[in-house]
PDB file of C-alpha atoms in Angstrom:
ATOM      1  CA  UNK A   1      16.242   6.125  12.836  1.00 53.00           C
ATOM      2  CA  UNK A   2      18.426   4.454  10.768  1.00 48.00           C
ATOM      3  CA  UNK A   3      17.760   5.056   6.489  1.00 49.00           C
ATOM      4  CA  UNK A   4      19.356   2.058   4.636  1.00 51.00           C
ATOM      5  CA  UNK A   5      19.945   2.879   1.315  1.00 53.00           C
ATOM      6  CA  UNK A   6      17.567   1.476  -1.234  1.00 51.00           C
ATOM      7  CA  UNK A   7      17.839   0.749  -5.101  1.00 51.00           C
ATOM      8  CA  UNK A   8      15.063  -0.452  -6.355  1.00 47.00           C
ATOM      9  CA  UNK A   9      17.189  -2.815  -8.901  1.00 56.00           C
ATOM     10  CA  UNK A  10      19.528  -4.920  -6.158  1.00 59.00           C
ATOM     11  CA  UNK A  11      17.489  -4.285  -2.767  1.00 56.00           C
ATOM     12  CA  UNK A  12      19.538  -2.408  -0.133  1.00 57.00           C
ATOM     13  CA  UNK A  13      23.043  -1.513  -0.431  1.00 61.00           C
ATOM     14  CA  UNK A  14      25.218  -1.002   2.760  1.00 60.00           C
ATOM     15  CA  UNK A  15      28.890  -0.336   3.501  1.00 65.00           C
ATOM     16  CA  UNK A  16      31.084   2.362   2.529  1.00 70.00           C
ATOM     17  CA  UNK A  17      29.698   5.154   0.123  1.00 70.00           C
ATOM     18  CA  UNK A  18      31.227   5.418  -3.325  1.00 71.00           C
ATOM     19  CA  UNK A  19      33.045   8.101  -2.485  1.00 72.00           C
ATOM     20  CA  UNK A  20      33.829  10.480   0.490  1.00 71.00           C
ATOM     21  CA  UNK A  21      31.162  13.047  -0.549  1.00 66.00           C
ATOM     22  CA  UNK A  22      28.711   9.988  -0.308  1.00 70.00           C
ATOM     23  CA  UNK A  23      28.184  10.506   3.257  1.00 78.00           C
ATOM     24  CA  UNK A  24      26.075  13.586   3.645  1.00 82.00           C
ATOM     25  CA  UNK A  25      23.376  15.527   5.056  1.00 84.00           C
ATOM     26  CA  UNK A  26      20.824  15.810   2.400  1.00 85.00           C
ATOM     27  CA  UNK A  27      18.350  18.957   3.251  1.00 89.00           C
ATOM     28  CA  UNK A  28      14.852  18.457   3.652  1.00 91.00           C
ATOM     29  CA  UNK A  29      14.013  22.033   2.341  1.00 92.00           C
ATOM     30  CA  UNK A  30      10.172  22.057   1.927  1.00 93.00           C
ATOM     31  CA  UNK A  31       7.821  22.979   5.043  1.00 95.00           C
ATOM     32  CA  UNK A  32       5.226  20.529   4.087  1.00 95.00           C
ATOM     33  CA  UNK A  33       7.162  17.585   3.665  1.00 94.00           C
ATOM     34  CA  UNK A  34       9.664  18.697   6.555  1.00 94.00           C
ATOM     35  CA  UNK A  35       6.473  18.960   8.566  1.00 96.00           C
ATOM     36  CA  UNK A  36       5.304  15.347   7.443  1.00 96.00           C
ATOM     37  CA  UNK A  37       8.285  13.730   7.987  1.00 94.00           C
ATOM     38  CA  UNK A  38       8.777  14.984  11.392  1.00 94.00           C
ATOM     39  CA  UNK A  39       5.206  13.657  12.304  1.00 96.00           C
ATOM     40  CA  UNK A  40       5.935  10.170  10.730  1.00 94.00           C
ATOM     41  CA  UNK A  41       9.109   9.546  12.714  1.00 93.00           C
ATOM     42  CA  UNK A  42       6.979  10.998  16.054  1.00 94.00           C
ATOM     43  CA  UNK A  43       4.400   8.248  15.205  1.00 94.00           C
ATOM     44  CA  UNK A  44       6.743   5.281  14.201  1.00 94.00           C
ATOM     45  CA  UNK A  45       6.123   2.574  16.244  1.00 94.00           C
ATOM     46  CA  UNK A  46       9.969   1.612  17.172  1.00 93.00           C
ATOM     47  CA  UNK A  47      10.966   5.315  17.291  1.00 90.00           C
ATOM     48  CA  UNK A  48      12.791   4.889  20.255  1.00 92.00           C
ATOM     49  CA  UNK A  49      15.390   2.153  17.787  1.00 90.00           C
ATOM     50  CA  UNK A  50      17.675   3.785  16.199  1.00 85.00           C
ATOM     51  CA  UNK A  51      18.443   1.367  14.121  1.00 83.00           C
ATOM     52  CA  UNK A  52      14.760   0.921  12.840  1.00 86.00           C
ATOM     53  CA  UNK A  53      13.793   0.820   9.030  1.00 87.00           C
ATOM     54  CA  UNK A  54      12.487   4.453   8.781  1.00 89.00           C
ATOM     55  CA  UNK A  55       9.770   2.698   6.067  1.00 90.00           C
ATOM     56  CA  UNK A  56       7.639  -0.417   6.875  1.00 90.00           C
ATOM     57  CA  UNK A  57       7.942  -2.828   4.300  1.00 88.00           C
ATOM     58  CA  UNK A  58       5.361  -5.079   2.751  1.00 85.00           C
ATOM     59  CA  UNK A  59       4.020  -8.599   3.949  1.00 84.00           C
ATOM     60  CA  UNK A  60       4.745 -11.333   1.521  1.00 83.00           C
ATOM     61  CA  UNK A  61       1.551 -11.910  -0.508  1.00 82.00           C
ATOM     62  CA  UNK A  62      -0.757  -9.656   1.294  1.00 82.00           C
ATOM     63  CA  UNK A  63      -1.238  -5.719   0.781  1.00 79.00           C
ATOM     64  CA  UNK A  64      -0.436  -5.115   4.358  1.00 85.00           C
ATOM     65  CA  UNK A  65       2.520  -3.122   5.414  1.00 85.00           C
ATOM     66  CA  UNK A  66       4.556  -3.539   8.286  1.00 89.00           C
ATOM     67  CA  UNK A  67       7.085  -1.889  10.975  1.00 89.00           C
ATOM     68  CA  UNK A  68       8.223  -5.418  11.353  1.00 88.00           C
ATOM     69  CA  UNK A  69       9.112  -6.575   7.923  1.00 88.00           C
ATOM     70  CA  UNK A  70      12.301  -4.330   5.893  1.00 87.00           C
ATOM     71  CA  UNK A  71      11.176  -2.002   3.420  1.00 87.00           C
ATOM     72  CA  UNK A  72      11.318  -3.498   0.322  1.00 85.00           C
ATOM     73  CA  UNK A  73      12.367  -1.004  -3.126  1.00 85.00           C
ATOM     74  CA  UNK A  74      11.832  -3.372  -5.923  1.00 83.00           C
ATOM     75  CA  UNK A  75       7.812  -3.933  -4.332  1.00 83.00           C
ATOM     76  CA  UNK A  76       7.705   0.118  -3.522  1.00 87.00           C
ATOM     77  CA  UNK A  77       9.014   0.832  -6.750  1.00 89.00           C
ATOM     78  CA  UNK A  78       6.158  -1.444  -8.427  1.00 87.00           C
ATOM     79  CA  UNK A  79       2.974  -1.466  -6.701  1.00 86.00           C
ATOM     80  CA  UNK A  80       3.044   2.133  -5.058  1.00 89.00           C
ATOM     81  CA  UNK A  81       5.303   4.355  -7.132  1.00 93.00           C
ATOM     82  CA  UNK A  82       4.686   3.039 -11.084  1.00 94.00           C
ATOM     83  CA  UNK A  83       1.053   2.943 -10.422  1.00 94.00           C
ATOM     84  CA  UNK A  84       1.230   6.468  -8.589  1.00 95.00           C
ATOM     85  CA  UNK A  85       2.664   7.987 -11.623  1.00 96.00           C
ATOM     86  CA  UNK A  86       0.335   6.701 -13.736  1.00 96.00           C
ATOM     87  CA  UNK A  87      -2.488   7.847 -11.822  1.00 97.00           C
ATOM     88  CA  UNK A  88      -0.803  10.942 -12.024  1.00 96.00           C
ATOM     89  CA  UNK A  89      -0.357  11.034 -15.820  1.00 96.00           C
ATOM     90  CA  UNK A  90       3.492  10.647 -14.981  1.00 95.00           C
ATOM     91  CA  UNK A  91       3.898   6.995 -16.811  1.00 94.00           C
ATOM     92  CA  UNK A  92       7.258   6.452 -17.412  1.00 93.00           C
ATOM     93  CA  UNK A  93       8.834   8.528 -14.845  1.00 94.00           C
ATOM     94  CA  UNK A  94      11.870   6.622 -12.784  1.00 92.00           C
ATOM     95  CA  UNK A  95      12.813   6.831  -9.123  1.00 90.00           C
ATOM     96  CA  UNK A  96      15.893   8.309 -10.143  1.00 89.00           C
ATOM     97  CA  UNK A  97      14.662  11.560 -11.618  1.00 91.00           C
ATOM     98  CA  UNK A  98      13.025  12.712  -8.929  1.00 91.00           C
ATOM     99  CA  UNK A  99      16.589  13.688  -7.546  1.00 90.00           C
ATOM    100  CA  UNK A 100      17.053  15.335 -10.548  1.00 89.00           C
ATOM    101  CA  UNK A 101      13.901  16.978  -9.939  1.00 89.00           C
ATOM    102  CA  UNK A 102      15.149  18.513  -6.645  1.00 91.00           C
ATOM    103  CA  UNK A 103      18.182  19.658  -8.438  1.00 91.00           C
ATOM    104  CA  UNK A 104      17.004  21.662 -10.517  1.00 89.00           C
ATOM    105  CA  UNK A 105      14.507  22.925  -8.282  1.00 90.00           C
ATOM    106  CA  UNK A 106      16.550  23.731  -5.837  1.00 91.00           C
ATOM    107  CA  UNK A 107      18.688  25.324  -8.328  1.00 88.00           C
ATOM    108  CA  UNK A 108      15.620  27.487  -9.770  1.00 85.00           C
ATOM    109  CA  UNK A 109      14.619  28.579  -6.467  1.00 88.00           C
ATOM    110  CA  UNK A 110      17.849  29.359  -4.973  1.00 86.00           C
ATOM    111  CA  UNK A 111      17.488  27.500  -2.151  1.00 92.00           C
ATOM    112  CA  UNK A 112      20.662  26.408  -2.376  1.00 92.00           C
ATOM    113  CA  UNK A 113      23.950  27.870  -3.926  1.00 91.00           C
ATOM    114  CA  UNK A 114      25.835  25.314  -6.606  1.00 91.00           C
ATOM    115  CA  UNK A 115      28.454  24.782  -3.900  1.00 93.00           C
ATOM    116  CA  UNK A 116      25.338  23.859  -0.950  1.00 93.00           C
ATOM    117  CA  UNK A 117      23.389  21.390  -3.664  1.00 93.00           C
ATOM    118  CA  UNK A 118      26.805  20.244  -4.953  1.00 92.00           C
ATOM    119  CA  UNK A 119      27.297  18.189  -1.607  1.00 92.00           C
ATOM    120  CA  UNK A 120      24.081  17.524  -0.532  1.00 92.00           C
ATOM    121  CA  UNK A 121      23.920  15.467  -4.194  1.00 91.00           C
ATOM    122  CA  UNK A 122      27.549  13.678  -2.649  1.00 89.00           C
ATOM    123  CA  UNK A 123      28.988  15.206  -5.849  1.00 89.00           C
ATOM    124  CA  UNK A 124      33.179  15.294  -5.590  1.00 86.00           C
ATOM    125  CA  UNK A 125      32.880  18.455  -7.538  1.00 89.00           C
ATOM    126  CA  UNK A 126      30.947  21.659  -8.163  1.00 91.00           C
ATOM    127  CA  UNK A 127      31.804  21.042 -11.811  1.00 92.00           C
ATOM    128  CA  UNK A 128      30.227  17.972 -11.954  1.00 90.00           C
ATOM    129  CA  UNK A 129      26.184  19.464 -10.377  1.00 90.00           C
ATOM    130  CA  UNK A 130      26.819  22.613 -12.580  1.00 88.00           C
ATOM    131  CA  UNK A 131      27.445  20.320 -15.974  1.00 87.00           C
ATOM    132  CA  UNK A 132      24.486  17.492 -15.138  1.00 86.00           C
ATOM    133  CA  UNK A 133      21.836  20.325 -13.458  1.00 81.00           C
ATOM    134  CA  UNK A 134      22.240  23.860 -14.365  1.00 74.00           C
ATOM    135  CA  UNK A 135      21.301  23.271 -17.915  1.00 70.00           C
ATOM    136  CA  UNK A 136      17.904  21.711 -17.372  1.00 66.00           C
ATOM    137  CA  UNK A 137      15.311  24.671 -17.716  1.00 63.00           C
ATOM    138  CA  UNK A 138      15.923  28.368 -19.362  1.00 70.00           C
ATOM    139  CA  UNK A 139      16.951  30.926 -16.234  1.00 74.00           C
ATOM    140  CA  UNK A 140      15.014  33.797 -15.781  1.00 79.00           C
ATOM    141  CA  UNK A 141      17.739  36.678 -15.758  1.00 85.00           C
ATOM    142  CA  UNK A 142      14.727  39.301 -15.004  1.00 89.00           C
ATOM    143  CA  UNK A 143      15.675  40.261 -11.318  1.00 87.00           C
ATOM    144  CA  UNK A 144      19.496  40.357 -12.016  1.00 88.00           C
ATOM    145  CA  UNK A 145      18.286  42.355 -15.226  1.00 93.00           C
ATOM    146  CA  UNK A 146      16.393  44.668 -13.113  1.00 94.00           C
ATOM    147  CA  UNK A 147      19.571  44.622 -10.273  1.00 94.00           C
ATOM    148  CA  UNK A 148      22.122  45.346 -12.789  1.00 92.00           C
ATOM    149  CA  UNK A 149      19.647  48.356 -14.423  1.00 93.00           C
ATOM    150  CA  UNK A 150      18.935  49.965 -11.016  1.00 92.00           C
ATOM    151  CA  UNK A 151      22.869  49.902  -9.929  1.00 89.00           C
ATOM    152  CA  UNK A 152      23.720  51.414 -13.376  1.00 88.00           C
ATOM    153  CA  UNK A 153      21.080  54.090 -13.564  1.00 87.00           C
ATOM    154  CA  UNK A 154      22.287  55.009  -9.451  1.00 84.00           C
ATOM    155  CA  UNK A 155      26.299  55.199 -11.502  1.00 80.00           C
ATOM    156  CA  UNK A 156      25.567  57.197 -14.247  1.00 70.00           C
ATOM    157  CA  UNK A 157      23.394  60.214 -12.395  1.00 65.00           C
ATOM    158  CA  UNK A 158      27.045  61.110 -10.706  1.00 64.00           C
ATOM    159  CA  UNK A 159      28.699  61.014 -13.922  1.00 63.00           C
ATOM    160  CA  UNK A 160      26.642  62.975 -15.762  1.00 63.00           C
ATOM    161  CA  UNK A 161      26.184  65.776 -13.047  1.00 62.00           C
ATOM    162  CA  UNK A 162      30.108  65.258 -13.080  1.00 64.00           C
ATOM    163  CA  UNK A 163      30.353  65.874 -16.891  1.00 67.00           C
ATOM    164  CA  UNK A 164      27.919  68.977 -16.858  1.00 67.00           C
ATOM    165  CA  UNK A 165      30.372  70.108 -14.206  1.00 65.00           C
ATOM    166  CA  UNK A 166      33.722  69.904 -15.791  1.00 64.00           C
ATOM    167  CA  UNK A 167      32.566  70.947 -19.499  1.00 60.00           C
ATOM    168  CA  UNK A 168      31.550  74.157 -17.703  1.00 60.00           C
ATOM    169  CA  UNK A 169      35.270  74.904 -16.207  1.00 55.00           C
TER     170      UNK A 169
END
């Protein structure tokens, strides 16, 4: 299935990517939504075209969606996501973020080393996810705390029984 590339200020950009790190595979890392997915593209009507919108868009004037009609971003972006987040308490929140969402997350989990999220995110450098993502939320140095404490408390019971030894000579 084919996924045009949407922003929700111009409609759908096609063509060449930006750059050469714009063409990637982005991972689809949680079971839920990998499961979801998978079951939306078995059910889509014109599965079987590759070159179908993976989205149905809206009809003109009507709250009906359809296979047939291009998925729209500008109407997405303002009658299903905006009114979303506000039902969610999220008011405010843009499209955008939620990539930076997944950065971070992906970060904080370690699903995904810098180099792995640096180009699925079609990022020319590692340098350039490590400055805009790894800074987001406080790390939690507790397991390479405890890592670091275990490896050092296995190095010094040899030294010590090797000091006892050779103050005794």
């Amino acid at each position: 299935m084919a996924l045009k590339t949407p922003n929700t200020h111009q409609g759908y950009q096609t063509g060449t990517p930006k750059s050469r790190a714009g063409k990637r595979d982005v991972p689809i890392l949680d079971e839920t939504l990998f499961r979801d997915l998978s079951e939306h593209v078995r059910s889509h009507p014109h599965r079987a075209d590759l070159e179908a919108s993976l989205w149905p868009g809206k009809v003109p004037g009507h709250n009906v969606l359809s296979y047939d009609r291009d998925f729209d971003p500008k109407g997405f972006y303002r009658y299903t996501f905006k009114p979303a987040c506000n039902r969610a308490g999220l008011s405010g929140l843009h499209f955008h973020e939620l990539r930076h969402t997944f950065a971070t997350l992906a970060l904080e989990s370690r699903a995904l080393t810098m180099y792995e999220l640096s180009v699925a995110m079609g990022h020319e450098s590692e340098a350039v996810t490590n400055k805009v993502y790894a800074h987001l939320r406080k790390r939690d140095y507790s397991a390479h705390r405890a890592a670091f404490s275990a490896h050092i408390a296995a190095a010094v019971a040899p030294v010590a029984l090797l000091r006892s030894s050779v103050v005794r000579q």
